[in-house]
């Protein structure tokens, strides 16, 4: 036990030091982010409360709706926790830089594994569990249960986190033990594929299209049958839902709550001991394999060289060298290229949402609904693109790492460097953006006018989104990162997403009026007046001016920030 506390002590002291040193100007960021988190939590709480109040107003099936929603919430968070623990434990248990020092310490392997697994549990679970608080708190507010609900909620959430962490760590250990070390990339690929498949299955299990299908409400029994969640008595989420529901609805006791409680905690503790026991046999072997050099595939090298020559051909030699380095590092770092699979899953699910919308069953006019959704989809698609940009574009400058001093001492000007990064990411982002907007509009079967308008708007807004990513990445670089994925979750990444959302919202607001006038003129055959034409010209000119500002201003601010650190312009 003493060794376990000793291994956990550096992390606890580091957290304590960060809190004690946060004062003055350094206090602004945590206060701002904490306030933003509270606002988001409050909004989520209010929305969840309103949904539950509405469910209560539905006769006969209102409580069933609320219970099924609770089951879906737990299933969603449980799945996300498993996937998060798989990825986090791979780094914490096998790839972290301090592991060589830890393994050289005179402590049992079981103790070292327990300490690292506990760190993985905390790092991968705290955010998901915190985001669950507003939703679960809404149940307490609407149903007004006793104090037993909150006590059960606290320890059951911890138990669910332990079960998810145990499953994720056990799967990671097994995969690392089975696969040879030189195929670590294949391990990441398999994990990512499992995540993609899991997300897809989860999406299909929830079947959200049922909620907008009027035919599902032909009778109460059909509706109740359609709302059955992907529940199973073998899932921990089922046990937790049943326990909490007895606290929320008086008189719903079935006598099995004690059994479910014992089953939940016995599963959590059993997984803890099974993982420690398994680690005593295979953890050191897996860690040893992870330290071996990876086998180079000459065929893959030739393909990579060909791709680099094609991509860097438009650039001059100095920028071409930097771009070639970025491409090689990207494909050598498994934690980076494997996220392309997650990006692919995001695009597939996003496009699939529009494919299953039953537009023909809506009481609204089909043309109006199709083009209205297409206009809203334009803003949503750009926001999805911004979410992709925060991981790949925003981190472009920080990806140089501690070797950024080489660029600072080189003859290449910073402005040329930043604009080179800009154009390097512009083409793939344009390609992704146009795929999103064109494919979804085809599913919606929009008019030619809306297709042209949304495509043109997407085209110009991508220029601004990429500039915001490069600019904010230069203003808030983190060259001392251990994992490039950490850069996107910092204060700068949050600001980038907020400014991107404001930029997208402003463009949508500016275009809403002209689009409505043009659409109604086509629908009703009315002539647009001279004043309305002036209004439309001013609105579209405002969009162009705003886009130009989004391109030039962030790049200038990013260049100034880097130059202020002692670099040449």
Coordinates of C-alpha atoms in Angstrom, one line a residue, residues 27-367:
X27 CA -6.2 32.7 -12.5
X28 CA -8.1 34.1 -15.5
X29 CA -7.9 31.0 -17.6
X30 CA -9.2 28.5 -15.0
X31 CA -11.9 30.9 -13.8
X32 CA -13.0 31.6 -17.4
X33 CA -13.1 27.9 -18.3
X34 CA -14.8 27.0 -15.0
X35 CA -17.4 29.7 -15.6
X36 CA -18.0 28.4 -19.1
X37 CA -18.4 24.9 -17.9
X38 CA -20.9 26.0 -15.3
X39 CA -22.9 27.9 -17.9
X40 CA -22.9 24.8 -20.2
X41 CA -23.9 22.6 -17.3
X42 CA -26.7 24.9 -16.4
X43 CA -28.0 24.9 -20.0
X44 CA -27.8 21.1 -20.1
X45 CA -29.6 20.9 -16.8
X46 CA -32.4 23.3 -17.9
X47 CA -32.9 21.4 -21.2
X48 CA -33.0 18.0 -19.5
X49 CA -35.5 19.3 -16.9
X50 CA -37.8 20.6 -19.6
X51 CA -37.7 17.3 -21.5
X52 CA -38.5 15.4 -18.3
X53 CA -41.4 17.8 -17.4
X54 CA -42.8 17.2 -20.9
X55 CA -42.5 13.5 -20.5
X56 CA -44.4 13.7 -17.2
X57 CA -47.3 15.4 -19.1
X58 CA -47.6 12.4 -21.4
X59 CA -50.2 10.1 -20.0
X60 CA -49.5 6.4 -19.5
X61 CA -46.1 6.4 -21.1
X62 CA -44.5 9.5 -19.6
X63 CA -42.5 7.6 -16.9
X64 CA -41.5 4.9 -19.4
X65 CA -40.1 7.6 -21.6
X66 CA -38.1 9.1 -18.8
X67 CA -36.8 5.6 -17.7
X68 CA -35.8 4.7 -21.3
X69 CA -34.0 8.1 -21.6
X70 CA -32.1 7.4 -18.3
X71 CA -31.1 4.0 -19.7
X72 CA -29.9 5.5 -22.9
X73 CA -27.9 8.2 -21.0
X74 CA -26.1 5.5 -19.0
X75 CA -25.5 3.3 -22.0
X76 CA -24.0 6.3 -23.9
X77 CA -21.7 7.3 -21.1
X78 CA -20.7 3.7 -20.4
X79 CA -19.7 3.2 -24.0
X80 CA -17.8 6.4 -24.2
X81 CA -15.9 5.5 -21.0
X82 CA -14.9 2.1 -22.3
X83 CA -13.5 3.7 -25.6
X84 CA -11.8 6.5 -23.7
X85 CA -10.1 4.0 -21.3
X86 CA -8.9 1.9 -24.2
X87 CA -7.0 4.8 -25.7
X88 CA -5.9 6.3 -22.5
X89 CA -4.6 3.1 -20.9
X90 CA -2.5 2.3 -24.0
X91 CA -0.6 5.5 -23.4
X92 CA -0.6 5.4 -19.6
X93 CA 0.5 1.7 -19.3
X94 CA 2.8 1.3 -22.3
X95 CA 3.8 4.5 -24.1
X96 CA 4.3 7.2 -21.4
X97 CA 7.8 8.7 -21.1
X98 CA 8.2 8.1 -17.4
X99 CA 7.5 4.4 -17.5
X100 CA 11.1 3.4 -17.9
X101 CA 11.9 5.2 -14.7
X102 CA 8.9 3.7 -12.9
X103 CA 9.8 0.1 -14.0
X104 CA 13.4 0.6 -12.7
X105 CA 12.0 1.3 -9.2
X106 CA 12.0 -1.6 -6.6
X107 CA 8.2 -2.0 -6.5
X108 CA 6.1 -5.1 -7.5
X109 CA 4.7 -5.1 -11.0
X110 CA 1.2 -5.4 -9.6
X111 CA 1.5 -2.2 -7.5
X112 CA 3.0 -0.3 -10.5
X113 CA 0.1 -1.5 -12.7
X114 CA -2.5 -0.6 -10.1
X115 CA -1.1 2.9 -9.9
X116 CA -1.0 3.4 -13.7
X117 CA -4.5 1.9 -14.1
X118 CA -5.8 4.2 -11.5
X119 CA -4.3 7.2 -13.3
X120 CA -5.9 6.0 -16.5
X121 CA -9.2 5.7 -14.8
X122 CA -9.0 9.3 -13.5
X123 CA -7.7 10.8 -16.7
X124 CA -10.3 9.1 -19.0
X125 CA -13.4 9.3 -16.7
X126 CA -13.6 12.6 -15.0
X127 CA -14.9 14.7 -17.9
X128 CA -17.6 12.2 -18.9
X129 CA -18.8 11.8 -15.3
X130 CA -18.9 15.5 -14.8
X131 CA -21.0 16.0 -18.0
X132 CA -23.4 13.4 -16.7
X133 CA -24.1 15.4 -13.5
X134 CA -26.5 18.0 -15.1
X135 CA -28.6 15.3 -16.8
X136 CA -28.8 13.1 -13.7
X137 CA -29.4 16.2 -11.5
X138 CA -32.4 17.1 -13.7
X139 CA -34.0 13.8 -12.7
X140 CA -33.5 14.7 -9.0
X141 CA -35.0 18.1 -9.6
X142 CA -38.1 16.9 -11.5
X143 CA -38.9 13.8 -9.5
X144 CA -37.7 15.2 -6.1
X145 CA -36.5 11.8 -4.6
X146 CA -35.1 11.4 -1.2
X147 CA -31.4 11.7 -0.2
X148 CA -31.0 8.0 -1.0
X149 CA -31.1 8.8 -4.7
X150 CA -28.1 11.1 -4.5
X151 CA -26.1 8.7 -2.3
X152 CA -26.8 5.8 -4.7
X153 CA -26.1 8.1 -7.7
X154 CA -22.6 9.0 -6.4
X155 CA -21.4 5.5 -5.6
X156 CA -23.0 3.9 -8.7
X157 CA -21.4 6.4 -11.0
X158 CA -18.0 5.5 -9.5
X159 CA -18.8 1.8 -9.9
X160 CA -19.8 2.3 -13.6
X161 CA -16.5 4.2 -14.1
X162 CA -14.5 1.3 -12.5
X163 CA -16.3 -1.3 -14.7
X164 CA -15.7 0.7 -17.9
X165 CA -12.1 1.3 -16.9
X166 CA -11.6 -2.4 -16.0
X167 CA -12.9 -3.5 -19.4
X168 CA -10.9 -1.0 -21.3
X169 CA -7.6 -1.8 -19.5
X170 CA -8.2 -5.6 -19.8
X171 CA -8.8 -5.3 -23.6
X172 CA -5.7 -3.1 -24.0
X173 CA -3.5 -5.5 -22.1
X174 CA -4.7 -8.5 -24.1
X175 CA -4.2 -6.8 -27.5
X176 CA -0.7 -5.5 -26.6
X177 CA 0.3 -9.0 -25.4
X178 CA -1.0 -10.7 -28.5
X179 CA 0.3 -8.4 -31.2
X180 CA 4.1 -8.2 -31.8
X181 CA 5.8 -4.9 -30.9
X182 CA 6.6 -3.9 -34.4
X183 CA 2.9 -4.0 -35.2
X184 CA 1.9 -1.4 -32.6
X185 CA 0.4 0.6 -35.4
X186 CA -1.9 -2.4 -36.1
X187 CA -3.0 -2.3 -32.5
X188 CA -4.0 1.3 -32.7
X189 CA -5.8 0.6 -36.0
X190 CA -7.7 -2.3 -34.5
X191 CA -8.7 -0.1 -31.4
X192 CA -9.9 2.6 -33.7
X193 CA -11.9 0.2 -35.8
X194 CA -13.5 -1.1 -32.7
X195 CA -14.3 2.4 -31.7
X196 CA -15.8 3.2 -35.1
X197 CA -17.9 0.0 -35.0
X198 CA -19.0 0.6 -31.5
X199 CA -20.1 4.1 -32.2
X200 CA -22.0 2.9 -35.2
X201 CA -23.7 0.2 -33.3
X202 CA -24.5 2.6 -30.5
X203 CA -26.0 5.0 -33.0
X204 CA -28.1 2.2 -34.5
X205 CA -29.2 0.9 -31.1
X206 CA -30.5 4.3 -30.1
X207 CA -32.5 4.6 -33.4
X208 CA -33.2 8.3 -33.1
X209 CA -35.2 8.4 -36.3
X210 CA -38.1 6.7 -34.3
X211 CA -38.7 10.0 -32.5
X212 CA -39.6 11.8 -35.7
X213 CA -41.7 9.0 -37.3
X214 CA -45.4 9.8 -36.8
X215 CA -46.3 6.2 -37.8
X216 CA -44.7 4.9 -34.6
X217 CA -47.5 6.6 -32.5
X218 CA -50.4 4.7 -34.1
X219 CA -51.1 3.1 -30.7
X220 CA -49.8 3.3 -27.2
X221 CA -48.5 -0.3 -27.3
X222 CA -46.7 0.2 -30.6
X223 CA -45.1 3.4 -29.3
X224 CA -44.0 1.8 -26.0
X225 CA -42.6 -1.1 -28.0
X226 CA -40.7 1.2 -30.3
X227 CA -39.1 3.1 -27.4
X228 CA -37.4 0.1 -25.9
X229 CA -33.8 1.0 -25.4
X230 CA -31.0 -1.4 -26.2
X231 CA -31.3 -2.9 -22.7
X232 CA -30.1 -6.2 -21.4
X233 CA -30.1 -7.6 -17.9
X234 CA -26.4 -8.4 -18.4
X235 CA -25.4 -4.7 -18.9
X236 CA -24.2 -2.7 -15.8
X237 CA -26.2 0.2 -17.1
X238 CA -29.4 -1.9 -16.7
X239 CA -28.6 -2.6 -13.1
X240 CA -27.8 1.0 -12.3
X241 CA -31.0 2.3 -14.0
X242 CA -33.1 -0.2 -12.1
X243 CA -31.6 0.8 -8.8
X244 CA -32.0 4.6 -9.4
X245 CA -35.5 4.2 -10.7
X246 CA -36.7 2.8 -7.4
X247 CA -35.6 6.0 -5.7
X248 CA -37.2 8.2 -8.4
X249 CA -40.6 6.5 -8.5
X250 CA -42.1 5.5 -5.2
X251 CA -43.8 2.1 -5.3
X252 CA -41.7 0.8 -8.2
X253 CA -39.7 -1.5 -6.0
X254 CA -39.4 -5.0 -7.4
X255 CA -37.3 -6.6 -4.7
X256 CA -34.2 -7.0 -6.9
X257 CA -32.6 -3.7 -6.1
X258 CA -30.3 -5.2 -3.5
X259 CA -29.3 -7.9 -5.9
X260 CA -28.5 -5.3 -8.6
X261 CA -26.5 -3.3 -6.1
X262 CA -24.4 -6.3 -5.1
X263 CA -24.0 -7.3 -8.8
X264 CA -22.7 -3.8 -9.7
X265 CA -20.1 -3.5 -7.1
X266 CA -19.0 -7.1 -7.2
X267 CA -18.5 -6.7 -11.0
X268 CA -16.4 -3.5 -10.4
X269 CA -14.2 -5.0 -7.7
X270 CA -13.9 -8.3 -9.6
X271 CA -12.6 -6.5 -12.6
X272 CA -10.1 -4.7 -10.5
X273 CA -8.7 -7.9 -9.1
X274 CA -8.8 -9.7 -12.4
X275 CA -6.9 -6.9 -14.1
X276 CA -4.2 -6.9 -11.4
X277 CA -4.0 -10.7 -11.6
X278 CA -3.7 -10.6 -15.4
X279 CA -1.1 -7.9 -15.2
X280 CA 1.1 -10.1 -13.1
X281 CA 1.4 -12.5 -16.0
X282 CA 1.3 -10.3 -19.2
X283 CA 1.9 -6.7 -18.4
X284 CA 5.7 -6.7 -18.2
X285 CA 5.9 -8.8 -21.4
X286 CA 3.6 -6.3 -23.2
X287 CA 5.7 -3.4 -21.9
X288 CA 8.9 -5.0 -23.1
X289 CA 7.4 -5.5 -26.6
X290 CA 6.3 -1.9 -26.7
X291 CA 9.9 -0.8 -26.3
X292 CA 11.1 -2.7 -29.4
X293 CA 11.8 -0.9 -32.6
X294 CA 9.1 -1.0 -35.2
X295 CA 9.7 -2.9 -38.5
X296 CA 9.9 -0.6 -41.5
X297 CA 7.7 -1.5 -44.4
X298 CA 9.6 -0.5 -47.6
X299 CA 6.4 -0.6 -49.7
X300 CA 4.8 1.8 -47.3
X301 CA 7.8 4.0 -47.4
X302 CA 7.7 4.2 -51.2
X303 CA 4.0 5.2 -51.1
X304 CA 4.7 7.8 -48.5
X305 CA 7.6 9.3 -50.5
X306 CA 5.4 9.5 -53.6
X307 CA 2.6 11.2 -51.7
X308 CA 5.1 13.7 -50.2
X309 CA 6.4 14.6 -53.6
X310 CA 2.9 15.2 -54.9
X311 CA 1.8 17.3 -51.9
X312 CA 5.0 19.4 -51.6
X313 CA 5.4 20.1 -55.3
X314 CA 3.5 23.5 -55.3
X315 CA 5.8 24.8 -52.5
X316 CA 9.3 26.2 -52.7
X317 CA 12.1 24.1 -51.2
X318 CA 12.2 25.6 -47.7
X319 CA 8.4 25.2 -47.2
X320 CA 8.5 21.8 -48.9
X321 CA 10.9 20.5 -46.4
X322 CA 8.7 21.6 -43.5
X323 CA 5.6 20.1 -45.1
X324 CA 7.4 16.8 -45.8
X325 CA 8.5 16.6 -42.2
X326 CA 4.9 17.2 -41.0
X327 CA 3.6 14.4 -43.3
X328 CA 6.2 11.9 -42.1
X329 CA 5.7 12.7 -38.4
X330 CA 1.9 12.5 -38.9
X331 CA 2.1 8.9 -40.3
X332 CA 4.8 7.8 -37.9
X333 CA 2.8 8.9 -34.9
X334 CA 0.1 6.3 -34.4
X335 CA -2.0 8.5 -32.1
X336 CA -2.4 11.0 -35.0
X337 CA -3.0 9.0 -38.2
X338 CA -5.4 6.6 -36.4
X339 CA -7.7 9.6 -35.7
X340 CA -8.5 9.7 -39.4
X341 CA -10.7 6.7 -38.8
X342 CA -12.6 8.6 -36.1
X343 CA -12.9 11.5 -38.6
X344 CA -14.3 9.0 -41.1
X345 CA -16.8 7.8 -38.5
X346 CA -17.9 11.3 -37.7
X347 CA -18.5 12.1 -41.4
X348 CA -20.4 8.8 -42.0
X349 CA -22.7 9.4 -39.0
X350 CA -23.3 13.0 -39.9
X351 CA -24.3 12.1 -43.4
X352 CA -26.4 9.2 -42.3
X353 CA -28.5 11.5 -40.1
X354 CA -29.8 13.2 -43.2
X355 CA -30.3 10.0 -45.1
X356 CA -32.8 8.6 -42.5
X357 CA -34.8 11.8 -41.9
X358 CA -38.5 11.0 -42.9
X359 CA -39.1 14.4 -44.6
X360 CA -42.1 13.1 -46.6
X361 CA -44.0 12.4 -43.4
X362 CA -43.7 15.9 -42.0
X363 CA -46.8 18.2 -42.0
X364 CA -44.7 21.1 -43.4
X365 CA -44.4 21.7 -47.1
X366 CA -41.7 19.5 -48.5
X367 CA -39.8 22.2 -50.4

